[in-house]
Short mmCIF file of C-alpha atoms and ligand atoms in Angstrom, two decimals:
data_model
loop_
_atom_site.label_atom_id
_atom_site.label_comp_id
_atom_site.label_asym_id
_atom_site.label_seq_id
_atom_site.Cartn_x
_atom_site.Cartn_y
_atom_site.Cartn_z
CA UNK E 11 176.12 155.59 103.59
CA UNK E 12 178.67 153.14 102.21
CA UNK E 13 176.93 149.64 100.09
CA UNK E 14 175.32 147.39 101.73
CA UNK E 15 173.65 143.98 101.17
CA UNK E 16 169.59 143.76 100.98
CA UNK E 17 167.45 140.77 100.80
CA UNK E 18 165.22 141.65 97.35
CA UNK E 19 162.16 140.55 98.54
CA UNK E 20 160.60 143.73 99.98
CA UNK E 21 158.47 141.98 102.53
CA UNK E 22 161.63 141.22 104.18
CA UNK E 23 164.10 143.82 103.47
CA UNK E 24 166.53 143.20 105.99
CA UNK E 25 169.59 144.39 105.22
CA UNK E 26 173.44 142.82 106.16
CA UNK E 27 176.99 144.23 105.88
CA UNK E 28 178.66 144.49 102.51
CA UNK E 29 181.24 141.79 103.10
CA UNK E 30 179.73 139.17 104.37
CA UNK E 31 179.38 136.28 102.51
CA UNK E 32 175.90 135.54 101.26
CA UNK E 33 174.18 134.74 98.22
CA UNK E 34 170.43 134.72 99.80
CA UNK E 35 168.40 136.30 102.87
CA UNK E 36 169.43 134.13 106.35
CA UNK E 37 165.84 134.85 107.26
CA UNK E 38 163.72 134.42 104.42
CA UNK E 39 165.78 132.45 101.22
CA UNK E 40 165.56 135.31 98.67
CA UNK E 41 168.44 136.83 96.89
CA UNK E 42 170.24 139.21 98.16
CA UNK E 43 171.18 142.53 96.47
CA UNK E 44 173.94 145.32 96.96
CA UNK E 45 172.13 148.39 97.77
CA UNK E 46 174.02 151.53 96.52
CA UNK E 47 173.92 155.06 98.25
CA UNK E 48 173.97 157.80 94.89
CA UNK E 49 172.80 160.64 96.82
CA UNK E 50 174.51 163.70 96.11
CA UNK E 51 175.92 162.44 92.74
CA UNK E 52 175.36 164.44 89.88
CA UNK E 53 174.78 163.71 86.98
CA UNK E 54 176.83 165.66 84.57
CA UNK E 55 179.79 165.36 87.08
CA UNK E 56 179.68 161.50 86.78
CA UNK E 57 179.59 161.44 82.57
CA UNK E 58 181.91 164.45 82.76
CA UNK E 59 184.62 162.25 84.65
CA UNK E 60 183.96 158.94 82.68
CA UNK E 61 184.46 160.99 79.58
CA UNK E 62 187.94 162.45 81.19
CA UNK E 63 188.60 158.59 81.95
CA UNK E 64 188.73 158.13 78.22
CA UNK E 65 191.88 159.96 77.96
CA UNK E 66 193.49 157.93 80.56
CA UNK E 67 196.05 155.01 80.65
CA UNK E 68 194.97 153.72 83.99
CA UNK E 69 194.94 149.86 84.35
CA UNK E 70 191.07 150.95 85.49
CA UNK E 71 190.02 153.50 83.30
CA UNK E 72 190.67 151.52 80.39
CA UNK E 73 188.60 148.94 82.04
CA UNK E 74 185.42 149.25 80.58
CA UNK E 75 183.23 148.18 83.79
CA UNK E 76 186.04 150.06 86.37
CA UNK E 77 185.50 153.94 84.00
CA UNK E 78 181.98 153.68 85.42
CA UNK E 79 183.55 152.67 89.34
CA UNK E 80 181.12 155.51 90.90
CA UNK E 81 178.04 152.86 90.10
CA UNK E 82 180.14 149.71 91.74
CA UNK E 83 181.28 151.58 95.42
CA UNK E 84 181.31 148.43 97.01
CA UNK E 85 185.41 148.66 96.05
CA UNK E 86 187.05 150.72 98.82
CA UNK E 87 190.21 149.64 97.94
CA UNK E 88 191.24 149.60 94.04
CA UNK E 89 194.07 147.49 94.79
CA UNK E 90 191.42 144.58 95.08
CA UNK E 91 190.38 145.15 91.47
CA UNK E 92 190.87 142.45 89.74
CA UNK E 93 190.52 143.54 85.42
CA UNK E 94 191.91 142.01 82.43
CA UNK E 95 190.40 144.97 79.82
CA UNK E 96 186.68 144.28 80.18
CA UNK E 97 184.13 146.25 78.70
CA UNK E 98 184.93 148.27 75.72
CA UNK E 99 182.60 146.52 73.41
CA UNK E 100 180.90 147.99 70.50
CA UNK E 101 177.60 148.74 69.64
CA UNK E 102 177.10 148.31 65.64
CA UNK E 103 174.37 149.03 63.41
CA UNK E 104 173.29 146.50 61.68
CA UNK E 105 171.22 147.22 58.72
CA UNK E 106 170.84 143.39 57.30
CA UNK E 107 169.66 142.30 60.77
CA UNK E 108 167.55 145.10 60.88
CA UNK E 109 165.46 144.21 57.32
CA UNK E 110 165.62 140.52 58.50
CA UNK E 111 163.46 141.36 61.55
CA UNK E 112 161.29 144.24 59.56
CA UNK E 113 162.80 147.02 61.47
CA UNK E 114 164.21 150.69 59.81
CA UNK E 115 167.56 150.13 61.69
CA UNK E 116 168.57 147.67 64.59
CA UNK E 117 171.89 148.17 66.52
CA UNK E 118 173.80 145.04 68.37
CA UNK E 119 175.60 145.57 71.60
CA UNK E 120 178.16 142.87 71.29
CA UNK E 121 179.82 141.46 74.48
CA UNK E 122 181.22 138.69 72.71
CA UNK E 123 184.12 141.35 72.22
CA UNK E 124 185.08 140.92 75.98
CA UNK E 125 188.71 139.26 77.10
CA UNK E 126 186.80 135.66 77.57
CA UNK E 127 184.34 136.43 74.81
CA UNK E 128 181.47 136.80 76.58
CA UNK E 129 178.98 138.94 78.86
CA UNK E 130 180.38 137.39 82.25
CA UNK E 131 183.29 138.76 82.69
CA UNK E 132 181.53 142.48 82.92
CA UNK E 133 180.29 140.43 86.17
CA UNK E 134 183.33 138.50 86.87
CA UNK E 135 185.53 141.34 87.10
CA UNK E 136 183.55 142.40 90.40
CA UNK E 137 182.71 138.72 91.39
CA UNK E 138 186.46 138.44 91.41
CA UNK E 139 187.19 141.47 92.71
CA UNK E 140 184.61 140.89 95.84
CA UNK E 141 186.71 137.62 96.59
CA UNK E 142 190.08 138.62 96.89
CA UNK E 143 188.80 141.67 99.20
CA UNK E 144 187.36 138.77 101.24
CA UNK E 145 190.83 137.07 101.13
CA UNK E 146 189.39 134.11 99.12
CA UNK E 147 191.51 131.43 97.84
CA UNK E 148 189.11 129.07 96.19
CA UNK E 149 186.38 129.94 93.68
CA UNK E 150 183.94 127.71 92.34
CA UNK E 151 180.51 128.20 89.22
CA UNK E 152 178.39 125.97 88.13
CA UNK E 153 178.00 127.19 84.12
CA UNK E 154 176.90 126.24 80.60
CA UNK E 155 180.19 127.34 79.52
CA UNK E 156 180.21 131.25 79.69
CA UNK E 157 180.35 131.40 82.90
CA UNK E 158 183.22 128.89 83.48
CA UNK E 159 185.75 130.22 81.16
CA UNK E 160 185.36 133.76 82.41
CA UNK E 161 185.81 132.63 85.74
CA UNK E 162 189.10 130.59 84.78
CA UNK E 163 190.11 133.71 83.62
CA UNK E 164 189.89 135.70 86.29
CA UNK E 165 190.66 133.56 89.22
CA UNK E 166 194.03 133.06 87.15
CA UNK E 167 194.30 136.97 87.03
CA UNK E 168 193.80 136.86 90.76
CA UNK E 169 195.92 134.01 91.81
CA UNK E 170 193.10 132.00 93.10
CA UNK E 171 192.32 128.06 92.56
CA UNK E 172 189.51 128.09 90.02
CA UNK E 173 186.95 124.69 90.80
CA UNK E 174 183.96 124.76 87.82
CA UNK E 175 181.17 122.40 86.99
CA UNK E 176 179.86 121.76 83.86
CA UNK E 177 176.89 119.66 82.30
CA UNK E 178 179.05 116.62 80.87
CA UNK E 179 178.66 116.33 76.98
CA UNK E 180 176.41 119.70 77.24
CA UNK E 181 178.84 122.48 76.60
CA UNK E 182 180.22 124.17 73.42
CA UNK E 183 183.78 122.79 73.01
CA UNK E 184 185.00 126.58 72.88
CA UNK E 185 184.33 127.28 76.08
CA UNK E 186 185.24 124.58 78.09
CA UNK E 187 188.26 124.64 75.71
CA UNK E 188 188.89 128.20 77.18
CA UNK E 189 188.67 126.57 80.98
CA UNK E 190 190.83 123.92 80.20
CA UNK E 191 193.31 126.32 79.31
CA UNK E 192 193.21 128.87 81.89
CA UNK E 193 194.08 126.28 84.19
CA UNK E 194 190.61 125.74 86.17
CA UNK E 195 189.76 122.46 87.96
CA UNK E 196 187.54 121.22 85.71
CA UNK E 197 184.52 118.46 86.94
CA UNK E 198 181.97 117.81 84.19
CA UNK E 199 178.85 115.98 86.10
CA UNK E 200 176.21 114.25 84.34
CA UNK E 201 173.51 115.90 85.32
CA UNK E 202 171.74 119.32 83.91
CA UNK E 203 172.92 122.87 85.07
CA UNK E 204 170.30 122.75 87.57
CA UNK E 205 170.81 119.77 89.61
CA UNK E 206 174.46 121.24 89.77
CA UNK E 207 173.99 124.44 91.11
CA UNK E 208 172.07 122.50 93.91
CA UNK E 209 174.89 120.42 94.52
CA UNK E 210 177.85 122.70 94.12
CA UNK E 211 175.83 125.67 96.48
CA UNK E 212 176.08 122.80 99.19
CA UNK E 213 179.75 121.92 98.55
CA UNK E 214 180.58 125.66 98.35
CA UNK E 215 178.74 125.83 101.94
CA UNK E 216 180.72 123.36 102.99
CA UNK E 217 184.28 123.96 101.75
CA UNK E 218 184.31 127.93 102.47
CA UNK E 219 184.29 128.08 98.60
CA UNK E 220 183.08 131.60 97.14
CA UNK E 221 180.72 131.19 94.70
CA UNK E 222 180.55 132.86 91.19
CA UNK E 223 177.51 132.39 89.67
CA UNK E 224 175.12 135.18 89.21
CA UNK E 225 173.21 134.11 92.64
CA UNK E 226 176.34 136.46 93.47
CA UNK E 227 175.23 139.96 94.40
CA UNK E 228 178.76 141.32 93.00
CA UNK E 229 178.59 139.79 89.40
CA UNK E 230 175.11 141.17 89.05
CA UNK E 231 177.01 144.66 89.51
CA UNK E 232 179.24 144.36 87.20
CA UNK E 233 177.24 143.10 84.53
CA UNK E 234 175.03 146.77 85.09
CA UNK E 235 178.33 147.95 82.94
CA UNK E 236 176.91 146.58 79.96
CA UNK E 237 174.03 148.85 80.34
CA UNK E 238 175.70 151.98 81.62
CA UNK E 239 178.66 151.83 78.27
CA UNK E 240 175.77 151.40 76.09
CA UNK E 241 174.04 154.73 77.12
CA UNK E 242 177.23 156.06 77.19
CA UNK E 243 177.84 155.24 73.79
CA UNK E 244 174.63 156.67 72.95
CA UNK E 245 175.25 160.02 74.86
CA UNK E 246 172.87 159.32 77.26
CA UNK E 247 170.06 158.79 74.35
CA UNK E 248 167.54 155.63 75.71
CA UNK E 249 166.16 153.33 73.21
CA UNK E 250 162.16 152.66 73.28
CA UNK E 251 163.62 148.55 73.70
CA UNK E 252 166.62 146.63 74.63
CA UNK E 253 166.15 142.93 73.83
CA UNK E 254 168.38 140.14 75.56
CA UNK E 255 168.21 136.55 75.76
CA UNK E 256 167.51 135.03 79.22
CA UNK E 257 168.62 131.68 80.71
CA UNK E 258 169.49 132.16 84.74
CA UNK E 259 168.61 135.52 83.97
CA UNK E 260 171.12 137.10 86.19
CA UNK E 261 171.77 139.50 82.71
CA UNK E 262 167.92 140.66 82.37
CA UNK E 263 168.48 141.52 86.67
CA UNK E 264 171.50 143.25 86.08
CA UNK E 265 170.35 145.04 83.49
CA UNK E 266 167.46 146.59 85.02
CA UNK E 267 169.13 147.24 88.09
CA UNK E 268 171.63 149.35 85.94
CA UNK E 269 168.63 151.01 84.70
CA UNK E 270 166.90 151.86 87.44
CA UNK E 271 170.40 153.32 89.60
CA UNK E 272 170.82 155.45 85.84
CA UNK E 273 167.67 156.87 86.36
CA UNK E 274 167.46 157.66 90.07
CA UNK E 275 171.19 159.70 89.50
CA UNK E 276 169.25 161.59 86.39
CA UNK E 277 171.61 160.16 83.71
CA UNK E 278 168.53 159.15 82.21
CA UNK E 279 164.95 159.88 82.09
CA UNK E 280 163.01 157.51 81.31
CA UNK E 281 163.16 153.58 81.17
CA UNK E 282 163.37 151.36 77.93
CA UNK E 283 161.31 148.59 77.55
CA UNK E 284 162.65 145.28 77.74
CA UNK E 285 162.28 142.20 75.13
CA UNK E 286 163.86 139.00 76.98
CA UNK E 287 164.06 135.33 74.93
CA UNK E 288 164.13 132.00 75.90
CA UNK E 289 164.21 129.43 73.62
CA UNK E 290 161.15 127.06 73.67
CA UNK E 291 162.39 124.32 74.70
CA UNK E 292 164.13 125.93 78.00
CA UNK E 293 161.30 128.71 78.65
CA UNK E 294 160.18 128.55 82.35
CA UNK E 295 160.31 132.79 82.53
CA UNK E 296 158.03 132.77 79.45
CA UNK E 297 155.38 130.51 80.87
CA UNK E 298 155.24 132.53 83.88
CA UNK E 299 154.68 135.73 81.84
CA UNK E 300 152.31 134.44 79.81
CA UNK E 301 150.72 133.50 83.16
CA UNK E 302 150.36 137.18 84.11
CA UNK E 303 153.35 136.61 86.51
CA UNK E 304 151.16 135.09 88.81
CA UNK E 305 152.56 132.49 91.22
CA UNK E 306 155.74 130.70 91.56
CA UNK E 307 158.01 130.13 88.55
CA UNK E 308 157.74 126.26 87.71
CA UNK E 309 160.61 125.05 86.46
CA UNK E 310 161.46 123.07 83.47
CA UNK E 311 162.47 119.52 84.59
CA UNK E 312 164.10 118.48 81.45
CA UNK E 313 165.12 122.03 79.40
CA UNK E 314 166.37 121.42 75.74
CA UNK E 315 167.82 123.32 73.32
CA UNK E 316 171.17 123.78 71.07
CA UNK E 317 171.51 127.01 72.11
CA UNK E 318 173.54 125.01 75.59
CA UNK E 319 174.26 128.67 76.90
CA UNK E 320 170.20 129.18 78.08
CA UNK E 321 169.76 125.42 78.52
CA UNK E 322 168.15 126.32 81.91
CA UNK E 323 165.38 125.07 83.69
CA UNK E 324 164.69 126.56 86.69
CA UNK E 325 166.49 130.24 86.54
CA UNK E 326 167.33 131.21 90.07
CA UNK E 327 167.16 134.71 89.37
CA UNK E 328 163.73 134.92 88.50
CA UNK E 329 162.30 137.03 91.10
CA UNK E 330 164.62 139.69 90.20
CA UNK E 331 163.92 139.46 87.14
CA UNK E 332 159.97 139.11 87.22
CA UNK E 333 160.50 142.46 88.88
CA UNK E 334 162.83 144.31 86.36
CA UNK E 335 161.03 142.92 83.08
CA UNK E 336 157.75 144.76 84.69
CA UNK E 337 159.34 147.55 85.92
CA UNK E 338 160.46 148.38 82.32
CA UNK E 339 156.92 146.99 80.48
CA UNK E 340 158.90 144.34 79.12
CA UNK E 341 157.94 141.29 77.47
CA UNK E 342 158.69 137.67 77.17
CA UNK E 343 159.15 135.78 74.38
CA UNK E 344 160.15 131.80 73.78
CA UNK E 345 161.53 131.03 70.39
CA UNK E 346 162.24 128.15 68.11
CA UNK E 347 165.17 126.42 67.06
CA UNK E 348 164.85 126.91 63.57
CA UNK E 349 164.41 130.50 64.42
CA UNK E 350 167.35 130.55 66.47
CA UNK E 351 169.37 129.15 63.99
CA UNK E 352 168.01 131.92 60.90
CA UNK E 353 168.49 134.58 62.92
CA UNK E 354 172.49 133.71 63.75
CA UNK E 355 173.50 133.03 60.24
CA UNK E 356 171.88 136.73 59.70
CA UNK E 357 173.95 138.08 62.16
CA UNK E 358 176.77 136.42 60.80
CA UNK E 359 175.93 137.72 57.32
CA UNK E 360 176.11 141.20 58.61
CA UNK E 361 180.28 140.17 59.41
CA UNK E 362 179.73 140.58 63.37
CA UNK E 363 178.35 136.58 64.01
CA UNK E 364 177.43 135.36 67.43
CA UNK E 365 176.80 132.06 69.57
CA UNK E 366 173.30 130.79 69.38
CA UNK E 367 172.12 132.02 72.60
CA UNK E 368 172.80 135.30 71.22
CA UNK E 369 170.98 135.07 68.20
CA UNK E 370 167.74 134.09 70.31
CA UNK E 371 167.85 138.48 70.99
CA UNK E 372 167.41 139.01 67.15
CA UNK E 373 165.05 135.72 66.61
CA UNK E 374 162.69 137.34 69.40
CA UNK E 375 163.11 140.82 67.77
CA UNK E 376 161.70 139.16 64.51
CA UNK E 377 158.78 137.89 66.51
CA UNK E 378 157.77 141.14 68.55
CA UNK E 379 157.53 143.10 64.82
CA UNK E 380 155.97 140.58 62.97
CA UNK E 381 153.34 140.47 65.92
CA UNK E 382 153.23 144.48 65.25
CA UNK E 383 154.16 144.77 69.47
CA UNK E 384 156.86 146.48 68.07
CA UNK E 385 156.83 149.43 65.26
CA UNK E 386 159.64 149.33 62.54
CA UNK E 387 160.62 152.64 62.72
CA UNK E 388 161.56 153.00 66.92
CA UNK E 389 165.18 152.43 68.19
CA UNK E 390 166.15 149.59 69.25
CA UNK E 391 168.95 147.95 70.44
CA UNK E 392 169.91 144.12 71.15
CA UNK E 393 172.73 142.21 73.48
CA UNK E 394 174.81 139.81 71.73
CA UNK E 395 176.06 137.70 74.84
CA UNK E 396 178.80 135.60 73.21
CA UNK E 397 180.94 135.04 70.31
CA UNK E 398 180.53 133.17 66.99
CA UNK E 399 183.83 131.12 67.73
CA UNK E 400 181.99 129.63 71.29
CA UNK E 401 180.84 127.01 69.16
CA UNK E 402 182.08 126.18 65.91
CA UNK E 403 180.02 123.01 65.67
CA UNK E 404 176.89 124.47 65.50
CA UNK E 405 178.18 127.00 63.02
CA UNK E 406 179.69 124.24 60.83
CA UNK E 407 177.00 121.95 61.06
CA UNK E 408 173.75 124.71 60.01
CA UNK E 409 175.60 125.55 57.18
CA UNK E 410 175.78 122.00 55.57
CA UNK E 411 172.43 121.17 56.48
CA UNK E 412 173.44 118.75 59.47
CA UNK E 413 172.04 120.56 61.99
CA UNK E 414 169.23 118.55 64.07
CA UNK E 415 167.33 120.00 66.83
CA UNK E 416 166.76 118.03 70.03
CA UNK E 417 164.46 116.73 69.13
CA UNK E 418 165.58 115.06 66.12
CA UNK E 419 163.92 117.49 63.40
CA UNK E 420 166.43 118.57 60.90
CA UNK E 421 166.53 122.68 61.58
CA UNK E 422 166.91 123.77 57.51
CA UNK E 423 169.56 125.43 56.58
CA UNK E 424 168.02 128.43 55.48
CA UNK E 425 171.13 130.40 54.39
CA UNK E 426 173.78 127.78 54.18
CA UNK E 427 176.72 128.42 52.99
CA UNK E 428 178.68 124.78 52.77
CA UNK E 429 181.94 124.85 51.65
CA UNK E 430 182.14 123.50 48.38
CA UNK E 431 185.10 120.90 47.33
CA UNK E 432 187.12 120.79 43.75
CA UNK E 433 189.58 119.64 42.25
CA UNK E 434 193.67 121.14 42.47
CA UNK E 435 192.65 122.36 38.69
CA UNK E 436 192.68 125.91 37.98
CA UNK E 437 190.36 125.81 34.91
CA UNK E 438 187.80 123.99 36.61
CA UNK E 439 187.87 126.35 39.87
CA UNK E 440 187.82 129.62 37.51
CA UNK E 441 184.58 128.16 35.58
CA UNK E 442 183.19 127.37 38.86
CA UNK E 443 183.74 131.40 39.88
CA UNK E 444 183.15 132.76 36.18
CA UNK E 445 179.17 130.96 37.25
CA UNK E 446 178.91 131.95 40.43
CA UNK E 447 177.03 135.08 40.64
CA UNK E 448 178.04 135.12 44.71
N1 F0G H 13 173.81 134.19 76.48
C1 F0G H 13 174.91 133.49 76.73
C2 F0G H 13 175.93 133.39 75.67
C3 F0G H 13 175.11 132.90 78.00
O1 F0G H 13 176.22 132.25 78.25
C4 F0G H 13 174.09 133.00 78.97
C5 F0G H 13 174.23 132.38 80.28
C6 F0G H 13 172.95 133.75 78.64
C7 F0G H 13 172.83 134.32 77.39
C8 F0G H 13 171.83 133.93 79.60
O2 F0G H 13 172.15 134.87 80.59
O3 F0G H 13 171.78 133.40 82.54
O4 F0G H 13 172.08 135.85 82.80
O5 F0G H 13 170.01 134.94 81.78
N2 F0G H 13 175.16 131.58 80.58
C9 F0G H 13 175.39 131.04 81.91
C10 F0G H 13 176.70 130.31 81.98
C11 F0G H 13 174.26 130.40 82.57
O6 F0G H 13 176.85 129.41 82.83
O7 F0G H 13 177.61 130.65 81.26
P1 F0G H 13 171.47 134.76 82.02
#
């Protein structure tokens, strides 16, 4: 049975074909996912041929979302693929981030080594893929930043108009740098990420506009990649936890879908459990966990934070996710901004660094062991979702001690590391090192 689309909420169900155009159920509102026939794959044939892939030159072997193709059959056609060397990111150990948090060992998944530097374009490959299959000459997101410069990326790649909306004054200059440059169509709209996904899902309506935000059923396949290389990496080995940070939490879906589609194909046998981490101030997931996932998700009306990537009140994907996180015994945690902050300048320490949002995965990690939830001795393994360079100001202004949360509380600079200034005198800068124990 070739893919199909399937509203996610099972007391509907209903099911429509793979290329129409829809983001949520016609009948009942819900999300819609792609629902993927595996049976009759095997196993050891599928990580026999992604290992031949390895070997390859292929434009989409190299790829690494399009070397696991098998789990994205939606593509009939690979001339629709639209890649620009996704994927291929590494998984480190990281022993300093490990001893910050109180773990034995701690390994980072970094997708901040993608081609926009960033998880999204794991999901933007297929987003953009699924448009120019559909013909599609005008793309449009709604983003914190992330989002937004992938998707100038791609629709460049693809020859398509690229239209994006972004928080005015709320984004990291890096990234809207990076949309600026790709040549996107760039409206900044002063109002929260929110209130503009509202308004641009009514203008895409409107305009025959394809929409790329994870409310897309496509990007959420993609971004299973991130899952399925990571296993691969591991040979197949699963961690006891993966811990992400959430903010439209399109990522935490994704990556339990991936998970469960592993599984069901025998790749794997068992499921991780999954840490997810807001930051307080933008936390509606992690007040409906702590609720016992009971009821509706109530948003946040005004969500803070410096960490602009999850600056997210009212996360459309939550049902999906409420679903995964459970599926996999996860759990939910909301941290500070001071914590936020630590944790990145450890990350950086170890030489790998990361945007804030990131940093939230390693912040949370800290949390779950110090509450003893999690042992120091089991394997685990975190997302980094962005890279360091996203946002330079934040970076430069933690380590001189200017950085101030919303708020207005000075977050300490912990370990700082200001430049320090002297004199074009050689005598003074070698008595300067000769004291400086480093
Ligand atoms: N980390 C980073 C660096 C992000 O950019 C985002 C989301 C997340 C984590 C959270 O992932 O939304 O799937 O739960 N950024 C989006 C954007 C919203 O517009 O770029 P999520």
């Amino acid at each position: 049975m070739p893919s199909d689309l399937v509203c996610f909420n099972p007391d509907c169900g209903r099911s429509y074909p793979i290329d129409d155009v829809l983001y949520n159920c016609p009948s009942c509102g819900s999300l819609v996912e792609v629902r993927n026939d595996f049976s009759g794959v095997k196993a050891q044939d599928l990580s026999d041929l992604w290992d031949r892939r390895r070997l390859s030159r292929k434009p989409l072997d190299v790829s690494g979302v399009w070397r696991f193709r098998d789990m994205l059959p939606f593509v009939t056609d690979e001339s629709h693929v639209v890649s620009i060397r996704e994927g291929n990111t590494p998984l480190f150990d990281a022993p300093q981030a490990a001893s910050y948090a109180g773990l034995d060992a701690l390994a980072l998944k970094h997708q901040g080594y993608n081609p926009t530097a960033s998880f999204k374009d794991n999901g933007m490959t297929a987003g953009a893929t699924q448009a120019r299959k559909l013909g599609m000459r005008r793309v449009a997101c709604v983003s914190t930043g992330n989002t937004s410069a992938s998707m100038a990326a791609y629709a460049a790649a693809a020859g398509m108009q690229a239209i994006i909306f972004l928080p005015h004054g709320k984004i990291a200059y890096g990234k809207l740098a990076q949309a600026l440059e790709y040549g996107a169509r760039t409206i900044q709209v002063d109002a929260n990420f929110d209130q503009i996904l509202a308004l641009v899902r009514g203008l895409a309506d409107e305009l025959g506009i394809y929409l790329l935000n994870s409310v897309n059923p496509f990007r959420i396949e993609g971004q299973k990649s991130i899952v399925i290389e990571m296993l691969d990496q591991r040979d197949w080995r699963v961690p006891d936890w993966i811990v992400l940070p959430g903010g439209n939490l399109g990522n935490v879906s994704a990556l339990g879908k991936g998970l469960r589609e592993l599984k069901k194909i025998g790749l794997i046998d068992k499921l991780p459990r999954i840490g997810l981490v807001q930051a307080a101030g933008s936390a509606p997931f992690h007040h409906l966990y702590e609720a016992g996932f009971s009821g509706s998700l109530k948003p946040v009306v005004e969500p803070e934070t410096l960490a602009t990537a999850i600056r997210i009140g009212d996360p459309v994907s939550w049902q999906k996710a409420a679903f995964e996180v459970q599926t996999c015994e996860g759990v939910v945690a909301a941290v500070s901004e001071q914590e936020i902050a630590d944790a990145k300048a450890i990350i950086g320490r170890c030489g790998i660094g990361c945007e804030p949002a990131s940093a939230a995965s390693l912040a949370g990690i800290k949390r779950f062991v110090d509450s003893g939830l999690i042992p120091p001795d089991v394997d685990v393994v975190a997302i980094l979702t962005g890279h360091l360079l996203k946002d330079p100001d934040y970076v430069y202004h933690y380590h001189t001690g200017e950085l101030k949360a919303p708020s207005g509380d000075e977050i300490s600079s912990t370990f700082g590391n200001a430049p320090v200034v002297m004199p074009n005198d050689s005598a003074k800068i070698a008595a300067f090192l000769e004291s400086d124990s480093g």
